[in-house]
């Protein structure tokens, strides 16, 4: 553990520990006869260097008497590495046996001759070593202490976190900072900024169950909440966060007035999120950034789906290219169920990444990076090609309904989209009567003229179109009438609220009615419960998909489901 969490040293009235390496057992009686209890020293002899290293603490002084010079040299190196600045006194039988090179390489080493040893010389050497030890402790303390607040600094916290992670226990890393602190400094001045930072540190220090409170940025603090039981870490963390928010809520004194300042809090768990200290700090920072988007005094716990930095996307891009080249992507199929017959009437094709190290990765973890980098265009063409190939096996298994393939708004930015898809249809003999492209409302409005031309061109080949996540955007009813869109898919966020939420119930009813009035079919996504299913049946919904019937499954499993006409339960 670091010195910051301990008393820096014994006071003058406490006994100073003297640890003696004395394999011969000759020096201990001599020192005991010279020293008296009121000198304030406590002597403990050890017979080996291994015993010394086990018992040596950062506050001790080391005395050595041995003829084994190589062993002594090795011990000094290891001690100075583990306890930098620790004074060492080496005893020799004669002054001529002293090693001058030790004084040059290790300036905190004193050498005494037993032949000329007396009480005054011994006490003078011990007192000097004691003062040197205390000076070194004070300097070391300054190096790990934030001068404004008195808590640990960044250097201290990073080492403390590394030490905690090496214990391989459950912990929560929590970081806190003010919102718009730069603006506050510009308005009230840096002295006022120092005052509120100091007050923030006082409030954080009031939580005794936390460890290693440190200032790691101008207004950024970090600390650790250790939790023994893995299954209660979220409960303990959220309990602490509730108390923390209450403590941070009161206004701060600024001169003669007060000002309310909001803070944002980020949390990352080890080992759930990471066991690497730099990754864990980064994850907590990303969660804190998301908390700022909520506004006010808010917190966020790191979520791989929601918290992704630009650097992660950049790092991911070359790996995604390799995945495409090495055919690491696969298609899974989630069945669509006809509510009138109870049979599988189609499916949605969903991409997965079979990573050689991390296993099966869901699209939420890599599609955003594909969208940003433009890789979604070639990956999208791969999906069409692979779905077209799979359709032949699906048709042979008895299904002639639609297989939905997602087209993103970025794919419509490719001016050759329609021509490329036409080429894929011809090259791979894709059955266009089974192919359905699922569009988002964002795609419809990204470039209206281009999108309309692409849809009309592809529709002429017999391809169907559905509008995904309907109800969450800004659909134009005129476009619904002008474009050959045959199906509306109700977003799962509305399905999650039925039955029970009157607003969601009314929205679902309105979408079903609208779709039928426009001569379009309607599919409900995210159906997970029997109550949801019964509600949708009453509303005359046409089709559903969701975990109540089946999660997305591999092609082999989907073909078996078609062959036996059985559904997997969620």
Coordinates of C-alpha atoms in Angstrom, one line a residue:
X1 CA 0.0 0.0 0.0
X2 CA 1.2 3.5 -0.6
X3 CA 2.4 5.8 2.1
X4 CA -0.4 8.3 1.5
X5 CA -2.9 6.0 3.3
X6 CA -0.6 5.6 6.3
X7 CA 1.0 7.8 8.9
X8 CA 4.2 9.0 7.3
X9 CA 6.4 8.0 10.2
X10 CA 6.5 7.4 13.9
X11 CA 6.7 10.4 16.1
X12 CA 9.8 11.3 18.2
X13 CA 8.3 9.6 21.2
X14 CA 7.7 6.3 19.4
X15 CA 10.4 3.6 19.1
X16 CA 12.2 3.5 15.8
X17 CA 12.5 0.0 14.4
X18 CA 16.0 -1.2 13.6
X19 CA 16.2 -4.3 11.5
X20 CA 19.5 -6.0 11.7
X21 CA 21.0 -8.5 9.3
X22 CA 23.4 -10.5 11.4
X23 CA 24.0 -14.1 10.3
X24 CA 26.9 -14.4 12.8
X25 CA 24.8 -13.3 15.8
X26 CA 27.8 -11.3 17.0
X27 CA 26.6 -7.7 16.5
X28 CA 23.2 -7.9 18.2
X29 CA 24.6 -8.3 21.8
X30 CA 27.0 -5.5 21.2
X31 CA 24.3 -3.1 20.0
X32 CA 22.0 -4.2 22.8
X33 CA 24.7 -3.3 25.3
X34 CA 25.2 0.1 23.8
X35 CA 21.6 1.2 23.3
X36 CA 19.3 2.0 26.2
X37 CA 15.4 2.1 26.1
X38 CA 15.3 5.8 26.4
X39 CA 17.2 6.1 23.1
X40 CA 13.9 5.3 21.3
X41 CA 15.2 2.3 19.2
X42 CA 13.8 -1.2 18.9
X43 CA 16.3 -3.7 17.6
X44 CA 15.2 -6.9 15.8
X45 CA 17.8 -9.3 14.4
X46 CA 17.4 -11.5 11.3
X47 CA 19.7 -14.3 10.2
X48 CA 19.1 -14.1 6.4
X49 CA 18.4 -11.6 3.6
X50 CA 15.1 -13.4 2.9
X51 CA 14.0 -12.8 6.5
X52 CA 15.0 -9.2 6.3
X53 CA 12.9 -8.6 3.1
X54 CA 9.9 -10.2 4.7
X55 CA 10.0 -8.0 7.8
X56 CA 11.3 -4.8 6.4
X57 CA 8.8 -1.9 6.4
X58 CA 9.0 1.5 4.8
X59 CA 9.6 3.2 8.2
X60 CA 12.4 1.0 9.4
X61 CA 16.2 1.6 9.4
X62 CA 18.4 -1.3 8.1
X63 CA 21.6 -2.4 9.8
X64 CA 23.8 -5.0 8.1
X65 CA 26.7 -7.0 9.4
X66 CA 27.9 -9.8 7.0
X67 CA 31.0 -11.0 5.3
X68 CA 29.0 -12.1 2.3
X69 CA 29.5 -9.0 0.1
X70 CA 27.7 -10.3 -3.0
X71 CA 24.6 -11.1 -0.9
X72 CA 24.9 -7.6 0.8
X73 CA 25.1 -5.9 -2.6
X74 CA 22.0 -7.7 -3.9
X75 CA 20.1 -7.0 -0.7
X76 CA 20.9 -3.2 -0.9
X77 CA 19.7 -3.1 -4.6
X78 CA 16.4 -4.8 -3.8
X79 CA 15.8 -2.7 -0.7
X80 CA 16.4 0.5 -2.4
X81 CA 14.2 -0.6 -5.3
X82 CA 11.3 -1.5 -2.9
X83 CA 11.9 1.3 -0.4
X84 CA 13.6 4.2 -2.3
X85 CA 15.5 6.5 0.1
X86 CA 15.8 4.0 2.9
X87 CA 19.0 4.7 4.9
X88 CA 21.3 1.7 5.5
X89 CA 24.1 1.4 8.0
X90 CA 26.8 -1.2 7.2
X91 CA 29.1 -2.5 9.9
X92 CA 32.6 -3.8 9.3
X93 CA 35.1 -5.4 11.7
X94 CA 37.8 -2.9 10.6
X95 CA 37.6 0.5 8.8
X96 CA 39.9 -0.9 6.1
X97 CA 37.1 -3.3 5.1
X98 CA 34.7 -0.5 4.2
X99 CA 33.6 -0.3 0.6
X100 CA 34.0 3.3 -0.7
X101 CA 32.0 2.5 -3.8
X102 CA 28.9 2.0 -1.7
X103 CA 29.0 5.6 -0.6
X104 CA 29.1 6.8 -4.2
X105 CA 26.4 4.5 -5.6
X106 CA 24.1 4.7 -2.6
X107 CA 24.5 8.0 -0.8
X108 CA 22.1 7.0 2.0
X109 CA 24.5 4.3 3.2
X110 CA 26.8 4.9 6.2
X111 CA 29.7 2.5 7.2
X112 CA 30.9 2.0 10.7
X113 CA 33.9 0.1 12.1
X114 CA 33.2 -2.2 15.1
X115 CA 36.8 -1.6 16.3
X116 CA 36.1 2.1 16.8
X117 CA 32.4 1.8 17.6
X118 CA 31.2 3.7 20.7
X119 CA 27.8 4.9 22.0
X120 CA 28.2 8.5 20.7
X121 CA 29.2 7.4 17.2
X122 CA 26.5 4.8 17.0
X123 CA 23.8 7.3 18.2
X124 CA 25.1 10.0 15.8
X125 CA 24.8 7.6 12.9
X126 CA 21.4 6.4 13.9
X127 CA 20.0 9.9 14.5
X128 CA 21.4 11.0 11.1
X129 CA 19.7 8.0 9.4
X130 CA 16.5 8.7 11.2
X131 CA 16.4 12.4 10.1
X132 CA 17.3 11.3 6.6
X133 CA 14.5 8.8 6.6
X134 CA 12.0 11.4 7.7
X135 CA 13.2 13.9 5.1
X136 CA 12.9 11.3 2.4
X137 CA 9.4 10.4 3.6
X138 CA 8.4 14.1 3.5
X139 CA 9.7 14.5 0.0
X140 CA 8.0 11.3 -1.1
X141 CA 4.7 12.5 0.5
X142 CA 5.0 15.8 -1.5
X143 CA 5.4 13.9 -4.7
X144 CA 2.1 12.0 -4.3
X145 CA 0.0 14.8 -2.7
X146 CA -2.1 17.5 -4.4
X147 CA -0.9 20.8 -2.9
X148 CA -4.3 22.5 -3.1
X149 CA -6.5 19.9 -1.5
X150 CA -4.1 17.7 0.4
X151 CA -5.6 14.5 -1.2
X152 CA -3.6 12.2 -3.5
X153 CA -2.4 13.4 -6.9
X154 CA -2.6 11.7 -10.3
X155 CA 0.7 9.8 -9.7
X156 CA -0.5 8.5 -6.4
X157 CA -3.9 7.4 -7.6
X158 CA -2.6 5.6 -10.7
X159 CA -0.2 3.5 -8.5
X160 CA -3.0 3.0 -5.9
X161 CA -5.3 1.7 -8.6
X162 CA -2.7 -0.6 -10.0
X163 CA -2.1 -2.0 -6.5
X164 CA -5.9 -2.6 -5.9
X165 CA -6.3 -4.3 -9.3
X166 CA -3.4 -6.7 -8.5
X167 CA -5.5 -7.9 -5.5
X168 CA -8.1 -9.1 -8.1
X169 CA -11.1 -8.1 -6.0
X170 CA -14.3 -6.4 -7.1
X171 CA -14.1 -2.6 -7.1
X172 CA -15.9 0.4 -8.6
X173 CA -13.7 3.2 -10.0
X174 CA -15.6 6.5 -9.6
X175 CA -14.6 9.8 -11.2
X176 CA -16.3 13.2 -10.6
X177 CA -15.9 16.7 -12.1
X178 CA -17.7 19.9 -12.4
X179 CA -19.8 20.7 -15.5
X180 CA -18.5 23.7 -17.5
X181 CA -15.7 24.4 -15.1
X182 CA -13.7 26.5 -17.6
X183 CA -16.7 28.8 -18.0
X184 CA -16.9 29.2 -14.2
X185 CA -13.2 30.1 -14.1
X186 CA -13.6 32.7 -16.8
X187 CA -16.6 34.2 -15.0
X188 CA -15.4 34.2 -11.4
X189 CA -11.6 33.8 -11.6
X190 CA -9.2 31.1 -10.8
X191 CA -9.1 31.9 -7.1
X192 CA -12.8 31.1 -6.9
X193 CA -12.2 28.0 -9.0
X194 CA -9.6 26.8 -6.4
X195 CA -12.1 27.4 -3.6
X196 CA -14.8 25.3 -5.1
X197 CA -12.4 22.6 -6.0
X198 CA -11.2 22.6 -2.4
X199 CA -14.8 22.4 -1.2
X200 CA -15.5 19.5 -3.6
X201 CA -12.5 17.6 -2.1
X202 CA -13.8 18.1 1.4
X203 CA -17.2 16.7 0.5
X204 CA -15.7 13.7 -1.2
X205 CA -13.5 13.0 1.8
X206 CA -16.5 12.6 4.0
X207 CA -17.2 9.2 2.6
X208 CA -15.2 6.8 4.8
X209 CA -16.0 3.6 2.9
X210 CA -14.1 4.8 -0.2
X211 CA -10.4 4.6 -0.8
X212 CA -7.7 6.7 -2.4
X213 CA -9.6 10.0 -3.0
X214 CA -7.3 11.9 -5.4
X215 CA -7.3 14.9 -7.7
X216 CA -6.3 13.7 -11.1
X217 CA -7.2 16.8 -13.1
X218 CA -8.0 20.5 -12.6
X219 CA -11.5 19.8 -11.2
X220 CA -11.5 16.0 -11.7
X221 CA -11.4 13.6 -8.7
X222 CA -11.2 9.9 -8.6
X223 CA -11.7 7.3 -5.9
X224 CA -12.3 3.6 -5.4
X225 CA -15.2 1.7 -3.8
X226 CA -14.0 -1.9 -2.9
X227 CA -16.8 -4.5 -2.8
X228 CA -16.2 -8.0 -1.5
X229 CA -19.2 -9.7 -3.0
X230 CA -19.6 -9.5 -6.8
X231 CA -23.4 -9.8 -6.8
X232 CA -23.9 -6.6 -4.8
X233 CA -21.4 -4.3 -6.5
X234 CA -24.1 -2.4 -8.4
X235 CA -26.3 -2.1 -5.3
X236 CA -23.4 -0.8 -3.2
X237 CA -22.3 1.6 -5.9
X238 CA -25.8 3.1 -6.5
X239 CA -26.3 3.5 -2.7
X240 CA -23.0 5.4 -2.5
X241 CA -23.9 7.5 -5.6
X242 CA -27.2 8.5 -4.0
X243 CA -25.4 9.7 -0.9
X244 CA -22.7 11.4 -3.1
X245 CA -25.3 13.3 -5.1
X246 CA -26.9 14.5 -1.9
X247 CA -23.6 15.8 -0.6
X248 CA -22.7 17.5 -3.9
X249 CA -26.1 19.2 -4.2
X250 CA -25.7 22.2 -1.8
X251 CA -24.5 25.5 -3.3
X252 CA -20.9 26.6 -3.0
X253 CA -19.8 29.8 -1.3
X254 CA -18.3 32.3 -3.8
X255 CA -17.2 35.5 -2.1
X256 CA -20.2 37.0 -0.4
X257 CA -22.7 34.9 -2.4
X258 CA -23.5 31.3 -3.3
X259 CA -23.6 29.4 -6.6
X260 CA -25.0 26.0 -7.4
X261 CA -22.6 23.9 -9.5
X262 CA -23.6 20.6 -11.1
X263 CA -21.2 17.7 -11.3
X264 CA -21.1 14.6 -13.4
X265 CA -20.0 11.2 -12.2
X266 CA -18.7 8.2 -14.1
X267 CA -18.4 4.6 -12.9
X268 CA -16.5 1.6 -14.2
X269 CA -16.3 -1.8 -12.6
X270 CA -13.4 -4.2 -12.3
X271 CA -13.1 -6.9 -13.4
X272 CA -16.5 -6.7 -15.2
X273 CA -15.4 -3.9 -17.5
X274 CA -11.7 -4.2 -17.4
X275 CA -8.8 -5.2 -15.1
X276 CA -6.3 -2.8 -16.8
X277 CA -5.9 0.5 -14.9
X278 CA -5.7 2.8 -17.9
X279 CA -8.6 1.1 -19.6
X280 CA -10.7 1.4 -16.5
X281 CA -9.9 5.1 -16.1
X282 CA -10.8 5.7 -19.7
X283 CA -14.1 3.8 -19.3
X284 CA -15.1 5.8 -16.2
X285 CA -14.3 9.0 -18.2
X286 CA -16.5 7.9 -21.1
X287 CA -19.3 7.2 -18.7
X288 CA -18.9 10.6 -17.1
X289 CA -19.1 12.2 -20.5
X290 CA -22.4 10.5 -21.1
X291 CA -23.6 11.6 -17.7
X292 CA -23.0 15.2 -18.8
X293 CA -25.4 14.8 -21.7
X294 CA -28.2 14.1 -19.2
X295 CA -27.6 17.5 -17.5
X296 CA -27.8 18.5 -13.9
X297 CA -26.2 16.4 -11.2
X298 CA -26.1 13.0 -12.9
X299 CA -24.1 9.7 -13.0
X300 CA -23.6 7.0 -15.6
X301 CA -22.2 3.5 -15.3
X302 CA -20.0 2.4 -18.2
X303 CA -21.8 0.6 -21.0
X304 CA -20.0 -0.9 -23.9
X305 CA -23.0 -0.2 -26.2
X306 CA -23.3 3.4 -25.2
X307 CA -19.8 4.6 -24.4
X308 CA -17.4 4.5 -27.3
X309 CA -14.6 7.0 -28.0
X310 CA -13.4 8.1 -31.4
X311 CA -10.0 6.4 -30.8
X312 CA -11.8 3.1 -30.2
X313 CA -13.5 3.4 -33.6
X314 CA -10.2 4.3 -35.2
X315 CA -8.6 1.2 -33.6
X316 CA -11.5 -1.0 -34.6
X317 CA -11.5 0.0 -38.3
X318 CA -8.4 -2.0 -39.5
X319 CA -9.7 -5.0 -37.6
X320 CA -13.1 -4.8 -39.3
X321 CA -11.4 -4.7 -42.7
X322 CA -9.5 -7.9 -41.8
X323 CA -12.7 -9.4 -40.6
X324 CA -14.4 -8.7 -43.9
X325 CA -11.4 -10.1 -45.8
X326 CA -11.2 -13.2 -43.6
X327 CA -14.9 -13.9 -43.7
X328 CA -15.4 -13.6 -40.0
X329 CA -18.9 -12.1 -40.4
X330 CA -22.0 -14.4 -40.3
X331 CA -25.7 -13.9 -40.7
X332 CA -28.2 -14.8 -38.1
X333 CA -32.0 -15.0 -38.7
X334 CA -34.8 -13.9 -36.4
X335 CA -38.1 -15.5 -37.5
X336 CA -41.2 -13.4 -38.3
X337 CA -44.5 -15.0 -37.2
X338 CA -47.8 -14.6 -38.9
X339 CA -50.4 -14.0 -36.2
X340 CA -53.2 -15.5 -38.2
X341 CA -51.6 -18.8 -38.9
X342 CA -48.9 -19.0 -36.1
X343 CA -46.4 -20.1 -38.7
X344 CA -43.0 -18.6 -39.7
X345 CA -43.7 -16.3 -42.6
X346 CA -40.3 -14.7 -43.0
X347 CA -37.2 -13.5 -41.1
X348 CA -34.8 -10.6 -40.6
X349 CA -31.1 -11.2 -41.5
X350 CA -28.8 -9.8 -38.7
X351 CA -25.1 -9.6 -39.0
X352 CA -22.8 -11.0 -36.3
X353 CA -19.0 -11.0 -36.0
X354 CA -17.3 -14.3 -35.1
X355 CA -14.1 -12.7 -33.6
X356 CA -11.2 -15.2 -33.4
X357 CA -10.4 -14.1 -29.8
X358 CA -13.6 -12.5 -28.3
X359 CA -16.1 -14.9 -29.9
X360 CA -19.5 -13.9 -31.2
X361 CA -19.9 -10.0 -31.2
X362 CA -23.3 -8.4 -31.6
X363 CA -23.8 -5.6 -34.1
X364 CA -24.2 -2.9 -31.5
X365 CA -20.5 -3.3 -30.7
X366 CA -19.2 -2.7 -34.2
X367 CA -21.9 -1.2 -36.5
X368 CA -21.4 2.4 -35.2
X369 CA -17.7 2.2 -36.1
X370 CA -18.7 0.9 -39.6
X371 CA -21.1 3.7 -40.0
X372 CA -18.5 6.4 -39.1
X373 CA -15.8 4.9 -41.2
X374 CA -17.9 4.1 -44.3
X375 CA -17.1 0.4 -44.0
X376 CA -20.9 -0.2 -43.8
X377 CA -21.0 0.1 -47.6
X378 CA -18.9 -2.9 -48.5
X379 CA -20.2 -4.8 -45.4
X380 CA -23.7 -4.1 -46.5
X381 CA -23.0 -5.5 -50.0
X382 CA -21.6 -8.6 -48.3
X383 CA -24.8 -9.0 -46.3
X384 CA -26.9 -8.8 -49.5
X385 CA -24.7 -11.4 -51.2
X386 CA -24.7 -13.8 -48.3
X387 CA -28.5 -13.4 -47.7
X388 CA -29.0 -14.1 -51.4
X389 CA -27.0 -17.3 -51.1
X390 CA -28.8 -18.4 -48.0
X391 CA -32.3 -17.8 -49.5
X392 CA -31.8 -20.8 -51.8
X393 CA -31.5 -23.1 -48.8
X394 CA -34.3 -21.3 -47.0
X395 CA -36.6 -21.7 -50.0
X396 CA -35.7 -25.4 -50.3
X397 CA -36.7 -25.7 -46.6
X398 CA -40.2 -24.5 -47.5
X399 CA -40.2 -20.8 -46.8
X400 CA -41.2 -18.4 -49.6
X401 CA -41.7 -15.3 -47.5
X402 CA -39.5 -12.3 -47.2
X403 CA -36.0 -12.1 -45.8
X404 CA -35.4 -8.6 -44.5
X405 CA -31.9 -7.0 -45.0
X406 CA -31.1 -3.6 -43.4
X407 CA -30.0 -0.7 -45.6
X408 CA -28.4 2.2 -43.6
X409 CA -28.5 5.8 -44.5
X410 CA -24.7 5.7 -45.2
X411 CA -25.3 3.1 -47.9
X412 CA -27.6 5.5 -49.7
X413 CA -24.6 7.9 -49.9
X414 CA -23.1 5.5 -52.4
X415 CA -24.2 6.8 -55.8
X416 CA -23.7 3.3 -57.3
X417 CA -26.0 1.6 -54.7
X418 CA -28.7 0.5 -57.1
X419 CA -26.4 -0.6 -59.9
X420 CA -24.2 -2.5 -57.5
X421 CA -27.2 -4.4 -56.0
X422 CA -28.4 -5.1 -59.5
X423 CA -25.0 -6.6 -60.3
X424 CA -25.1 -8.8 -57.1
X425 CA -28.6 -10.0 -58.0
X426 CA -27.4 -11.1 -61.4
X427 CA -24.0 -12.5 -60.3
X428 CA -25.4 -14.6 -57.4
X429 CA -28.8 -15.4 -58.9
X430 CA -30.7 -13.8 -55.9
X431 CA -34.4 -14.5 -55.7
X432 CA -35.7 -10.9 -55.6
X433 CA -39.2 -12.1 -54.7
X434 CA -37.8 -13.1 -51.2
X435 CA -35.6 -10.1 -50.8
X436 CA -36.8 -7.2 -48.6
X437 CA -34.8 -4.1 -47.7
X438 CA -35.5 -2.6 -44.3
X439 CA -35.1 1.2 -44.4
X440 CA -34.8 3.7 -41.5
X441 CA -36.6 7.0 -41.5
X442 CA -33.1 8.6 -41.4
X443 CA -32.3 6.9 -44.7
X444 CA -35.5 8.2 -46.4
X445 CA -34.5 11.8 -45.6
X446 CA -30.8 11.6 -46.2
X447 CA -31.0 12.5 -49.9
X448 CA -34.7 12.3 -50.9
X449 CA -34.3 12.3 -54.7
X450 CA -31.5 9.8 -54.7
X451 CA -33.3 7.5 -52.2
X452 CA -36.5 7.6 -54.3
X453 CA -34.7 6.7 -57.5
X454 CA -32.9 3.8 -55.8
X455 CA -36.1 2.4 -54.3
X456 CA -38.0 2.7 -57.6
X457 CA -35.1 1.1 -59.5
X458 CA -34.8 -1.9 -57.1
X459 CA -38.6 -2.2 -56.7
X460 CA -38.8 -2.9 -60.5
X461 CA -36.8 -6.1 -59.8
X462 CA -39.6 -7.3 -57.4
X463 CA -37.7 -6.3 -54.2
X464 CA -40.0 -5.3 -51.3
X465 CA -39.3 -2.5 -48.9
X466 CA -40.3 -2.0 -45.2
X467 CA -39.9 1.0 -42.9
X468 CA -38.0 0.0 -39.7
X469 CA -38.4 1.6 -36.2
X470 CA -41.6 3.3 -37.3
X471 CA -42.9 5.9 -34.9
X472 CA -39.6 7.1 -33.6
X473 CA -38.7 9.6 -36.3
X474 CA -40.5 12.1 -38.5
X475 CA -42.1 10.0 -41.3
X476 CA -43.7 11.9 -44.1
X477 CA -47.1 10.4 -44.9
X478 CA -46.7 11.6 -48.5
X479 CA -43.5 9.6 -48.9
X480 CA -45.3 6.5 -47.5
X481 CA -47.8 6.9 -50.3
X482 CA -45.4 7.7 -53.1
X483 CA -42.7 5.1 -52.3
X484 CA -43.3 1.3 -52.8
X485 CA -43.0 0.6 -49.1
X486 CA -45.2 -2.4 -48.3
X487 CA -44.6 -2.9 -44.5
X488 CA -44.3 -0.8 -41.4
X489 CA -42.3 -2.2 -38.4
X490 CA -43.4 -0.9 -35.0
X491 CA -40.3 0.0 -32.9
X492 CA -39.7 -2.3 -29.9
X493 CA -39.7 0.7 -27.5
X494 CA -43.5 1.0 -28.0
X495 CA -44.0 -2.7 -27.7
X496 CA -42.1 -2.7 -24.3
X497 CA -44.9 -0.5 -22.9
X498 CA -47.9 -2.7 -23.8
X499 CA -50.1 -3.6 -22.3
X500 CA -50.2 -1.2 -19.4
X501 CA -48.9 2.1 -20.7
X502 CA -51.8 4.0 -22.2
X503 CA -49.6 6.2 -24.4
X504 CA -47.8 3.3 -25.9
X505 CA -51.0 1.4 -26.4
X506 CA -52.5 4.2 -28.3
X507 CA -49.4 4.6 -30.5
X508 CA -49.5 0.9 -31.4
X509 CA -53.2 1.1 -32.2
X510 CA -52.7 4.2 -34.4
X511 CA -49.7 2.6 -36.3
X512 CA -51.7 -0.6 -37.0
X513 CA -54.7 1.4 -38.2
X514 CA -52.6 3.7 -40.3
X515 CA -50.8 0.8 -42.0
X516 CA -54.0 -1.0 -42.8
X517 CA -55.6 2.2 -44.1
X518 CA -52.6 2.6 -46.4
X519 CA -52.9 -1.0 -47.6
X520 CA -49.6 -1.9 -45.9
X521 CA -48.9 -4.8 -43.5
X522 CA -47.4 -4.2 -40.0
X523 CA -44.8 -6.1 -38.0
X524 CA -44.2 -5.6 -34.3
X525 CA -40.6 -5.9 -33.1
X526 CA -39.3 -6.9 -29.7
X527 CA -42.2 -9.1 -28.6
X528 CA -41.0 -10.8 -25.4
X529 CA -44.1 -11.7 -23.3
X530 CA -47.5 -13.5 -23.8
X531 CA -49.3 -10.3 -22.7
X532 CA -47.7 -8.3 -25.4
X533 CA -48.6 -11.0 -28.0
X534 CA -52.2 -11.1 -26.9
X535 CA -52.5 -7.3 -27.0
X536 CA -51.1 -7.3 -30.6
X537 CA -53.5 -10.1 -31.7
X538 CA -56.4 -7.9 -30.4
X539 CA -55.1 -5.0 -32.4
X540 CA -55.1 -7.1 -35.6
X541 CA -51.3 -6.8 -36.0
X542 CA -50.1 -8.9 -39.0
X543 CA -46.7 -10.3 -37.9
X544 CA -44.4 -10.2 -34.9
X545 CA -40.8 -11.0 -34.2
X546 CA -39.0 -11.2 -30.8
X547 CA -37.6 -13.4 -28.1
X548 CA -41.0 -14.7 -27.1
X549 CA -40.8 -16.9 -30.2
X550 CA -37.1 -16.9 -31.0
X551 CA -33.9 -14.9 -30.7
X552 CA -31.7 -14.5 -33.8
X553 CA -30.3 -17.9 -34.7
X554 CA -27.7 -19.3 -37.1
X555 CA -28.7 -20.4 -40.5
X556 CA -28.5 -24.1 -39.6
X557 CA -30.8 -23.7 -36.6
X558 CA -33.3 -21.6 -38.7
X559 CA -33.4 -24.3 -41.4
X560 CA -34.2 -26.9 -38.7
X561 CA -36.9 -24.7 -37.3
X562 CA -38.5 -24.5 -40.8
X563 CA -38.1 -28.2 -41.2
X564 CA -39.9 -29.1 -38.0
X565 CA -42.2 -26.1 -37.9
X566 CA -41.0 -25.5 -34.3
X567 CA -40.0 -22.2 -32.6
X568 CA -37.4 -21.6 -30.0
X569 CA -38.7 -19.9 -26.9
X570 CA -36.9 -16.8 -25.7

